């Protein structure tokens, strides 16, 4: 799976170690502790470890780091394995459990004791802490530090045999009580814990600590790069010490490399807190669609593609930062754009009567996709005298800027007719209960000859259906939950709204697991658990626009990923005049600011525009792709290369993703055309070739093809994935989709057929 292929400090290091022969094969691992469900932060680690290994033709192990019996379970291990697979990664035969290494770790511990490198300490926890000293004061030995190896060995064996109580003593490495690094001041290796383990049962009454177990598990498995989050930076010295002092035979020795955690505002990712939300019933479970768990995201309707894209775009950095979820929302929208057919649903229905409509139901063919997609498929929508529109789309006294229906105005009913206000009714409390309009028969299908205030969606009253729709908002109202008060007090009381919406007929066939865009409302997903045949329940995946003011743009996010900073604040441009000049070229505020803040980049911009006369596209490309990929300011002499690269992207010869692969070389003076040719990177958009590939994929997977024909929209992604795989990810997405549709016959056609049949039976 092509994840993490851009340049970053880890890749730079791997490249050089592969080049000088220290490492022959890249072996990584994803090491979750099975004590909770994986969340979006884990996804970052999964994509990085699996993606990195795959991109170097190496391998990545799935290792359950289960060295603490408390709270660990097979249920969690299963959930973790499931989610890794869902994200699109595969560990092959390399699934391991640290608990399988207990015996080996124990034998190694004995050998450290025998060599005088570890000792059993009977001091209490407090005594050990007191003797360890402080950052400014060296530690001092406890009375047990100099006991003989034979004495320690005897006690360690009796610890294992269960002769002592919890906390009576511990095994410590004998390293250096004066080290500047507190972790090196005789760290703990083993503790007594008489607790059953979900895999080893009561076989062990002592358990190793993370620092001792993790590095040696890496060594045992032949891991070359042990990637972990930044808070382990100080543990690296200890990691290396154990690897050096235990004869594991690992060659090369595994190395720990730290990277920044993925964190989002308005989100908690601590497993303890997530568990509390579940156990106390603040959410419906680990897979509640508001949860940042992968199970929650999946249930909401986020596709693994979007999660991988987020991890890719955030990149790998060495400075911690916190992203605004608005960035993730935007990625989800981009991902679903070509996945979700357009349909109409009215979430908060207000009755509308078309007074001059005397005809029967008028079935209008409406496209399922925006015309520019070039995708076929339409469904009939019924227009009739009685309709529903969105309550918010009619205002008796419209505020300034309101562009929808109001007294004296006309609006276009999307794909239907232009209607003009004629009257409305209110109840005793003044609430509008009905709007009356007249329609213009010449405007069928949404033709816009008449002047209108705007376009709104609608459904017919008698031929629409009720459906439960859940609209989600952020689970936490505070940007940093728990910072100022108990995190539970920061919960957003309005994070879930359950509505009874009215949906158009085509949607009644929506199968659990299908994605839809409800026009003007958002992307929705038919819930896999709660939908029944003919009775779908929809979850809002994401709204169409961000309703949260403090939006962080991608530009800021990428800057933040490269340099620590606050989220959400918008600094002023350093060169306001120049920034304004760029804005006058149609470039947005953030892009203009980032580009002009560094005159070197501004100069590259001017040079590239001279070759490639599209300032907007140049600016975006520089700010979103080139500058983040460069380690220093981009130099003027690479401008021709960037212009050539951008020309390839804009003409569709190279996807942005592929362009990222070429970028590092272009930044050091490479010619993009030659590089793309050398690496065989240009996009496959030849429809004949793609059709042949798609046809073969269909022939190879008859069961999936049948599911698709039976209306399972998810199978589309399956086949497009096959085409992508067969072309090594180089197929143009839209062309691939068209090829698959041609190979299968479209399911939209099927749906229209079913609808026509039901229409025919209605008319009887
Ligand atoms: P918690 O502290 O909430 O219990 P954890 O980090 O201890 O989480 P593990 O199961 O030990 O959870 O993590 C498995 C792997 O995922 C580790 O390598 C860890 O570094 C990585 N990881 C966990 N959270 C994040 C995050 N937010 N961003 C990136 N990687 C993460
Ligand atoms: Mg951990």
Coordinates of N, CA, C and O in Angstrom, one line a residue, residues 144-295:
X144 N 21.2 -2.7 48.4 CA 21.2 -4.0 47.7 C 22.0 -4.0 46.4 O 22.2 -5.0 45.7
X145 N 22.5 -2.8 46.0 CA 23.2 -2.7 44.7 C 24.4 -3.6 44.6 O 24.7 -4.1 43.5
X146 N 25.1 -3.8 45.7 CA 26.3 -4.5 45.6 C 26.2 -6.0 46.1 O 27.2 -6.6 46.4
X147 N 25.0 -6.5 46.2 CA 24.9 -7.9 46.6 C 25.5 -8.7 45.5 O 25.6 -8.3 44.3
X148 N 25.9 -10.0 45.8 CA 26.6 -10.8 44.8 C 25.6 -11.3 43.7 O 24.4 -11.4 44.0
X149 N 26.1 -11.5 42.5 CA 25.3 -12.1 41.5 C 24.6 -13.3 41.9 O 23.4 -13.5 41.6
X150 N 25.3 -14.2 42.7 CA 24.7 -15.4 43.1 C 23.5 -15.2 44.0 O 22.4 -15.8 43.8
X151 N 23.6 -14.2 44.8 CA 22.5 -13.8 45.7 C 21.3 -13.3 44.9 O 20.1 -13.7 45.1
X152 N 21.6 -12.4 44.0 CA 20.5 -11.8 43.1 C 19.9 -12.9 42.3 O 18.6 -13.0 42.2
X153 N 20.7 -13.8 41.8 CA 20.2 -14.9 40.9 C 19.2 -15.8 41.7 O 18.1 -16.1 41.3
X154 N 19.6 -16.1 42.9 CA 18.8 -16.9 43.8 C 17.4 -16.3 44.0 O 16.3 -16.9 43.9
X155 N 17.5 -15.0 44.3 CA 16.2 -14.3 44.6 C 15.4 -14.1 43.3 O 14.2 -14.2 43.4
X156 N 16.0 -13.8 42.2 CA 15.3 -13.7 41.0 C 14.5 -15.0 40.7 O 13.4 -15.0 40.3
X157 N 15.2 -16.1 40.9 CA 14.6 -17.4 40.6 C 13.4 -17.6 41.6 O 12.3 -18.1 41.2
X158 N 13.5 -17.2 42.8 CA 12.4 -17.3 43.7 C 11.3 -16.3 43.5 O 10.1 -16.6 43.7
X159 N 11.7 -15.2 42.9 CA 10.6 -14.2 42.4 C 9.8 -15.0 41.4 O 8.5 -14.9 41.4
X160 N 10.4 -15.6 40.5 CA 9.7 -16.3 39.4 C 8.9 -17.5 40.0 O 7.7 -17.7 39.6
X161 N 9.4 -18.1 41.0 CA 8.7 -19.3 41.6 C 7.5 -18.8 42.4 O 6.7 -19.7 42.9
X162 N 7.4 -17.5 42.6 CA 6.2 -17.0 43.3 C 6.3 -17.0 44.8 O 5.3 -17.0 45.6
X163 N 7.6 -17.0 45.3 CA 7.8 -17.0 46.8 C 7.5 -15.7 47.5 O 7.4 -15.6 48.7
X164 N 7.5 -14.6 46.7 CA 7.4 -13.3 47.3 C 6.1 -12.6 46.9 O 5.6 -12.9 45.8
X165 N 5.7 -11.6 47.7 CA 4.5 -10.9 47.4 C 4.8 -9.8 46.4 O 5.9 -9.3 46.2
X166 N 3.7 -9.3 45.8 CA 3.8 -8.1 44.9 C 4.5 -7.0 45.6 O 4.2 -6.7 46.7
X167 N 5.5 -6.4 44.9 CA 6.1 -5.2 45.4 C 7.3 -5.5 46.4 O 7.9 -4.6 46.8
X168 N 7.5 -6.8 46.7 CA 8.5 -7.1 47.7 C 9.9 -6.8 47.2 O 10.8 -6.4 48.0
X169 N 10.1 -6.9 45.9 CA 11.4 -6.6 45.3 C 11.3 -6.5 43.8 O 10.3 -6.9 43.3
X170 N 12.3 -6.0 43.2 CA 12.3 -5.8 41.7 C 13.7 -6.2 41.2 O 14.7 -6.2 42.0
X171 N 13.8 -6.5 39.9 CA 15.1 -6.7 39.3 C 15.4 -5.3 38.6 O 14.6 -4.8 37.9
X172 N 16.6 -4.9 38.8 CA 17.1 -3.6 38.2 C 18.4 -3.8 37.4 O 19.2 -4.6 37.8
X173 N 18.5 -3.1 36.3 CA 19.8 -3.1 35.6 C 20.8 -2.3 36.3 O 20.4 -1.3 36.9
X174 N 22.0 -2.7 36.3 CA 23.0 -2.0 37.1 C 23.8 -1.1 36.0 O 24.7 -1.6 35.4
X175 N 23.4 0.1 35.9 CA 24.0 0.9 34.8 C 24.8 2.1 35.4 O 26.0 2.0 35.5
X176 N 24.2 3.2 35.7 CA 25.0 4.4 36.1 C 24.1 5.3 36.9 O 23.2 6.0 36.3
X177 N 24.3 5.3 38.2 CA 23.4 6.2 39.1 C 23.7 7.7 38.9 O 23.0 8.5 39.5
X178 N 24.8 8.0 38.2 CA 25.2 9.4 38.1 C 24.8 9.9 36.7 O 25.1 11.1 36.4
X179 N 24.3 9.1 35.9 CA 24.0 9.5 34.5 C 23.1 10.7 34.4 O 22.2 10.9 35.3
X180 N 23.3 11.6 33.4 CA 22.5 12.7 33.2 C 21.1 12.3 32.8 O 20.1 13.0 33.0
X181 N 21.0 11.1 32.2 CA 19.8 10.6 31.7 C 19.2 9.7 32.9 O 19.7 8.7 33.2
X182 N 18.1 10.2 33.4 CA 17.5 9.6 34.6 C 17.1 8.1 34.2 O 17.1 7.2 35.1
X183 N 16.8 7.9 33.0 CA 16.4 6.5 32.6 C 17.5 5.5 32.8 O 17.3 4.3 32.8
X184 N 18.8 6.0 32.8 CA 19.9 5.1 32.9 C 20.3 4.8 34.4 O 21.2 4.1 34.6
X185 N 19.6 5.5 35.3 CA 19.9 5.3 36.7 C 19.3 4.0 37.2 O 18.3 4.0 37.9
X186 N 19.9 2.9 36.9 CA 19.5 1.5 37.3 C 18.0 1.3 37.1 O 17.2 1.1 38.1
X187 N 17.5 1.3 35.8 CA 16.1 1.1 35.6 C 15.6 -0.2 36.0 O 16.3 -1.2 36.1
X188 N 14.3 -0.3 36.2 CA 13.6 -1.5 36.6 C 13.5 -2.4 35.4 O 13.1 -2.0 34.3
X189 N 13.7 -3.7 35.6 CA 13.6 -4.7 34.5 C 12.3 -5.6 34.8 O 11.6 -5.9 33.8
X190 N 12.2 -6.0 36.0 CA 11.1 -7.0 36.3 C 10.4 -6.6 37.6 O 11.0 -6.1 38.5
X191 N 9.1 -6.8 37.7 CA 8.3 -6.6 38.9 C 7.5 -7.9 39.2 O 7.3 -8.7 38.3
X192 N 7.2 -8.0 40.5 CA 6.3 -9.2 40.8 C 4.9 -8.7 40.7 O 4.5 -7.6 41.1
X193 N 4.1 -9.5 40.0 CA 2.7 -9.1 39.8 C 1.9 -10.4 39.7 O 2.0 -11.1 38.6
X194 N 1.3 -10.8 40.7 CA 0.6 -12.1 40.7 C -0.8 -12.0 40.1 O -1.8 -11.9 40.8
X195 N -0.8 -11.8 38.8 CA -2.0 -11.6 38.1 C -2.0 -12.5 36.8 O -1.0 -12.6 36.2
X196 N -3.2 -13.0 36.5 CA -3.3 -13.9 35.3 C -3.1 -13.0 34.1 O -3.6 -11.9 34.0
X197 N -2.5 -13.6 33.1 CA -2.3 -12.9 31.8 C -3.3 -13.6 30.8 O -3.5 -14.8 30.8
X198 N -3.8 -12.8 29.9 CA -4.8 -13.4 29.0 C -4.3 -14.4 28.1 O -5.0 -15.2 27.5
X199 N -3.0 -14.5 27.9 CA -2.4 -15.6 27.1 C -1.6 -16.6 27.9 O -1.6 -17.8 27.6
X200 N -0.8 -16.1 28.9 CA 0.0 -17.1 29.6 C -0.6 -17.6 30.9 O 0.0 -18.3 31.6
X201 N -1.8 -17.1 31.2 CA -2.5 -17.6 32.4 C -1.7 -17.3 33.6 O -1.2 -16.1 33.8
X202 N -1.5 -18.3 34.5 CA -0.8 -18.1 35.7 C 0.6 -18.6 35.7 O 1.3 -18.8 36.7
X203 N 1.1 -18.8 34.4 CA 2.5 -19.3 34.3 C 3.5 -18.4 34.9 O 4.6 -18.8 35.3
X204 N 3.2 -17.1 34.9 CA 4.2 -16.1 35.3 C 3.6 -15.2 36.5 O 2.5 -14.8 36.4
X205 N 4.5 -15.0 37.5 CA 4.1 -14.1 38.5 C 5.0 -12.9 38.5 O 4.9 -12.0 39.3
X206 N 6.0 -12.8 37.5 CA 6.8 -11.6 37.3 C 6.6 -11.2 35.9 O 6.4 -12.1 35.0
X207 N 6.6 -9.9 35.6 CA 6.5 -9.4 34.3 C 7.6 -8.4 34.0 O 7.9 -7.5 34.9
X208 N 8.1 -8.4 32.8 CA 9.2 -7.4 32.4 C 8.6 -6.0 32.1 O 7.4 -5.9 31.7
X209 N 9.4 -5.0 32.3 CA 9.0 -3.7 31.9 C 9.2 -3.4 30.4 O 10.0 -4.1 29.8
X210 N 8.5 -2.4 30.0 CA 8.5 -2.0 28.5 C 10.0 -1.9 28.0 O 10.4 -2.4 27.0
X211 N 10.8 -1.1 28.8 CA 12.1 -0.7 28.3 C 13.0 -2.0 28.0 O 13.8 -2.0 27.1
X212 N 12.8 -2.9 28.9 CA 13.6 -4.2 28.8 C 13.0 -5.1 27.7 O 13.7 -5.6 26.9
X213 N 11.7 -5.2 27.7 CA 11.1 -6.2 26.8 C 11.0 -5.7 25.3 O 11.2 -6.5 24.4
X214 N 10.8 -4.4 25.1 CA 10.6 -3.9 23.8 C 11.8 -4.0 22.9 O 11.7 -4.6 21.8
X215 N 12.9 -3.5 23.3 CA 14.1 -3.6 22.5 C 14.5 -5.0 22.2 O 15.0 -5.3 21.1
X216 N 14.4 -5.9 23.2 CA 14.9 -7.2 23.0 C 13.9 -8.0 22.1 O 14.3 -8.9 21.3
X217 N 12.6 -7.7 22.2 CA 11.6 -8.3 21.2 C 12.0 -7.8 19.8 O 11.9 -8.6 18.9
X218 N 12.3 -6.6 19.7 CA 12.8 -6.1 18.3 C 14.0 -6.9 17.8 O 14.0 -7.3 16.7
X219 N 14.9 -7.1 18.7 CA 16.1 -7.8 18.3 C 15.8 -9.2 17.9 O 16.3 -9.7 16.9
X220 N 14.9 -9.8 18.7 CA 14.5 -11.2 18.4 C 13.9 -11.4 17.0 O 14.1 -12.4 16.3
X221 N 13.1 -10.4 16.7 CA 12.4 -10.5 15.4 C 13.2 -9.9 14.2 O 12.7 -9.9 13.1
X222 N 14.4 -9.4 14.5 CA 15.2 -8.9 13.4 C 14.7 -7.5 12.9 O 14.9 -7.2 11.7
X223 N 14.0 -6.8 13.8 CA 13.6 -5.4 13.4 C 14.8 -4.5 13.2 O 15.8 -4.6 14.0
X224 N 14.8 -3.8 12.1 CA 15.9 -2.9 11.9 C 15.6 -1.5 12.4 O 16.5 -0.8 12.9
X225 N 14.3 -1.0 12.2 CA 14.0 0.3 12.6 C 12.8 0.2 13.5 O 11.7 -0.2 13.1
X226 N 12.9 0.7 14.8 CA 11.9 0.6 15.8 C 11.4 2.0 16.0 O 12.0 2.9 16.6
X227 N 10.3 2.3 15.3 CA 9.8 3.7 15.3 C 8.8 3.9 16.4 O 7.9 3.1 16.6
X228 N 9.0 5.0 17.2 CA 8.1 5.2 18.3 C 7.9 6.7 18.4 O 8.6 7.5 17.8
X229 N 7.0 7.1 19.3 CA 6.7 8.5 19.5 C 7.7 9.2 20.3 O 8.5 8.6 21.1
X230 N 7.7 10.6 20.2 CA 8.8 11.4 20.8 C 9.1 11.2 22.2 O 10.2 11.4 22.7
X231 N 8.0 10.9 23.0 CA 8.2 10.8 24.4 C 9.2 9.7 24.8 O 9.6 9.7 26.0
X232 N 9.6 8.9 23.9 CA 10.5 7.9 24.2 C 12.0 8.3 23.9 O 12.9 7.4 23.9
X233 N 12.2 9.5 23.6 CA 13.5 10.0 23.2 C 14.5 9.6 24.2 O 15.6 9.1 23.9
X234 N 14.2 9.9 25.5 CA 15.2 9.6 26.6 C 15.4 8.1 26.8 O 16.3 7.7 27.5
X235 N 14.5 7.3 26.3 CA 14.6 5.9 26.5 C 15.6 5.2 25.5 O 15.9 4.1 25.6
X236 N 15.9 6.0 24.5 CA 16.7 5.4 23.4 C 18.1 4.9 23.9 O 18.6 3.9 23.5
X237 N 18.7 5.7 24.9 CA 20.0 5.3 25.4 C 19.9 3.9 26.1 O 20.8 3.1 26.0
X238 N 18.8 3.8 26.8 CA 18.6 2.5 27.5 C 18.3 1.4 26.5 O 18.8 0.3 26.7
X239 N 17.5 1.7 25.5 CA 17.2 0.7 24.4 C 18.6 0.2 23.9 O 18.8 -1.0 23.8
X240 N 19.5 1.1 23.6 CA 20.8 0.7 23.0 C 21.6 -0.1 24.0 O 22.3 -1.1 23.7
X241 N 21.5 0.3 25.3 CA 22.3 -0.4 26.3 C 21.9 -1.9 26.4 O 22.7 -2.8 26.4
X242 N 20.5 -2.1 26.5 CA 20.1 -3.5 26.5 C 20.5 -4.3 25.3 O 21.0 -5.5 25.4
X243 N 20.3 -3.7 24.2 CA 20.7 -4.4 22.9 C 22.2 -4.7 22.9 O 22.6 -5.8 22.4
X244 N 23.0 -3.8 23.4 CA 24.5 -4.1 23.4 C 24.9 -5.1 24.5 O 25.8 -5.9 24.2
X245 N 24.2 -5.1 25.6 CA 24.7 -6.0 26.7 C 24.0 -7.3 26.7 O 24.4 -8.2 27.6
X246 N 23.0 -7.6 25.9 CA 22.4 -8.9 25.8 C 22.8 -9.5 24.5 O 22.8 -8.8 23.5
X247 N 23.3 -10.7 24.5 CA 23.7 -11.3 23.3 C 22.6 -11.9 22.5 O 22.2 -13.1 22.6
X248 N 21.9 -11.1 21.7 CA 20.7 -11.5 21.0 C 21.1 -12.0 19.6 O 20.3 -12.7 19.0
X249 N 22.3 -11.8 19.2 CA 22.7 -12.2 17.8 C 22.1 -11.4 16.7 O 22.3 -11.6 15.5
X250 N 21.4 -10.3 17.1 CA 20.7 -9.5 16.0 C 21.8 -8.7 15.2 O 22.6 -8.0 15.8
X251 N 21.8 -8.8 13.9 CA 22.7 -8.1 13.1 C 22.0 -7.7 11.8 O 21.6 -8.6 11.0
X252 N 21.8 -6.4 11.6 CA 22.2 -5.3 12.4 C 21.4 -5.2 13.7 O 20.3 -5.7 13.7
X253 N 21.9 -4.5 14.6 CA 21.2 -4.2 15.8 C 20.0 -3.3 15.5 O 20.1 -2.4 14.7
X254 N 18.8 -3.5 16.1 CA 17.7 -2.6 15.9 C 18.0 -1.2 16.4 O 18.7 -1.1 17.4
X255 N 17.4 -0.2 15.8 CA 17.6 1.2 16.2 C 16.2 1.8 16.4 O 15.3 1.7 15.6
X256 N 16.2 2.6 17.5 CA 14.9 3.3 17.8 C 15.0 4.7 17.1 O 16.0 5.4 17.2
X257 N 13.9 5.1 16.4 CA 13.8 6.4 15.9 C 12.5 7.0 16.3 O 11.4 6.3 16.2
X258 N 12.5 8.2 16.8 CA 11.3 8.8 17.3 C 10.6 9.8 16.3 O 11.4 10.4 15.5
X259 N 9.3 9.9 16.3 CA 8.6 10.8 15.5 C 7.5 11.4 16.3 O 7.1 10.9 17.3
X260 N 6.9 12.5 15.7 CA 5.8 13.2 16.5 C 4.5 12.5 16.5 O 4.1 11.8 15.5
X261 N 3.8 12.5 17.6 CA 2.5 11.9 17.7 C 1.5 12.6 16.8 O 1.7 13.8 16.5
X262 N 0.5 12.0 16.4 CA -0.6 12.6 15.7 C -1.6 13.0 16.8 O -2.1 12.1 17.5
X263 N -2.0 14.3 16.8 CA -3.0 14.7 17.8 C -3.9 15.7 17.1 O -3.5 16.4 16.2
X264 N -5.2 15.6 17.5 CA -6.2 16.5 17.0 C -6.8 17.3 18.1 O -7.0 16.8 19.2
X265 N -7.2 18.5 17.8 CA -7.9 19.3 18.8 C -9.3 18.7 18.9 O -9.8 18.0 18.0
X266 N -10.0 19.1 19.9 CA -11.4 18.6 20.2 C -11.5 17.1 20.3 O -12.5 16.5 20.0
X267 N -10.4 16.4 20.6 CA -10.3 15.0 20.5 C -9.5 14.5 21.7 O -8.4 15.1 22.0
X268 N -9.9 13.4 22.3 CA -9.0 12.7 23.2 C -8.6 11.4 22.6 O -9.3 10.7 21.9
X269 N -7.3 11.0 22.8 CA -6.8 9.7 22.2 C -6.2 8.9 23.3 O -5.7 7.8 23.0
X270 N -6.3 9.3 24.6 CA -5.7 8.5 25.6 C -6.7 7.3 25.8 O -7.9 7.5 25.8
X271 N -6.1 6.1 25.8 CA -6.9 4.9 25.9 C -7.7 4.9 27.2 O -8.9 4.5 27.2
X272 N -7.1 5.4 28.2 CA -7.8 5.4 29.5 C -9.1 6.3 29.4 O -10.1 5.9 29.9
X273 N -8.9 7.4 28.8 CA -10.1 8.3 28.7 C -11.2 7.8 27.7 O -12.4 7.9 27.9
X274 N -10.7 7.2 26.6 CA -11.7 6.6 25.7 C -12.4 5.5 26.4 O -13.7 5.3 26.2
X275 N -11.7 4.7 27.2 CA -12.4 3.6 27.9 C -13.4 4.2 28.9 O -14.5 3.6 29.0
X276 N -13.1 5.2 29.5 CA -14.0 5.9 30.5 C -15.3 6.3 29.7 O -16.4 6.2 30.2
X277 N -15.1 6.9 28.6 CA -16.3 7.4 27.8 C -17.2 6.2 27.5 O -18.4 6.3 27.6
X278 N -16.6 5.1 27.2 CA -17.4 3.9 26.8 C -18.1 3.3 28.1 O -19.3 3.1 28.1
X279 N -17.2 3.1 29.2 CA -17.8 2.4 30.4 C -18.8 3.3 31.0 O -19.8 2.7 31.6
X280 N -18.7 4.6 31.0 CA -19.7 5.4 31.7 C -20.8 5.8 30.8 O -21.7 6.6 31.1
X281 N -20.9 5.3 29.6 CA -22.0 5.5 28.7 C -22.1 6.9 28.1 O -23.2 7.3 27.6
X282 N -21.0 7.6 28.0 CA -21.1 8.9 27.3 C -21.2 8.7 25.8 O -21.6 9.6 25.1
X283 N -20.8 7.6 25.3 CA -20.9 7.2 23.9 C -21.6 5.8 23.9 O -21.6 5.2 24.9
X284 N -22.0 5.4 22.7 CA -22.7 4.1 22.7 C -21.7 2.9 22.7 O -22.2 1.8 22.8
X285 N -20.4 3.1 22.5 CA -19.5 2.0 22.5 C -18.2 2.5 21.9 O -18.0 3.6 21.5
X286 N -17.2 1.5 21.8 CA -15.9 1.9 21.1 C -16.1 2.3 19.7 O -15.3 3.0 19.1
X287 N -17.2 1.8 19.1 CA -17.4 2.2 17.7 C -18.5 3.2 17.5 O -19.1 3.4 16.4
X288 N -18.8 4.0 18.5 CA -19.7 5.1 18.4 C -19.1 6.0 17.3 O -17.9 6.3 17.3
X289 N -19.9 6.5 16.3 CA -19.3 7.3 15.2 C -18.6 8.6 15.7 O -17.9 9.2 14.9
X290 N -18.8 9.0 16.9 CA -18.1 10.2 17.3 C -16.8 9.9 17.9 O -16.0 10.8 18.3
X291 N -16.5 8.6 18.1 CA -15.2 8.3 18.7 C -14.0 8.4 17.7 O -14.2 8.1 16.5
X292 N -12.8 8.7 18.2 CA -11.7 8.8 17.3 C -11.1 7.4 17.0 O -10.0 7.3 16.4
X293 N -11.8 6.4 17.5 CA -11.2 5.0 17.2 C -11.4 4.7 15.7 O -12.3 5.3 15.1
X294 N -10.6 3.8 15.2 CA -10.8 3.4 13.8 C -12.2 2.8 13.7 O -12.8 3.0 12.6
X295 N -12.6 2.0 14.7 CA -13.9 1.4 14.6 C -15.0 2.5 14.5 O -16.0 2.3 13.8

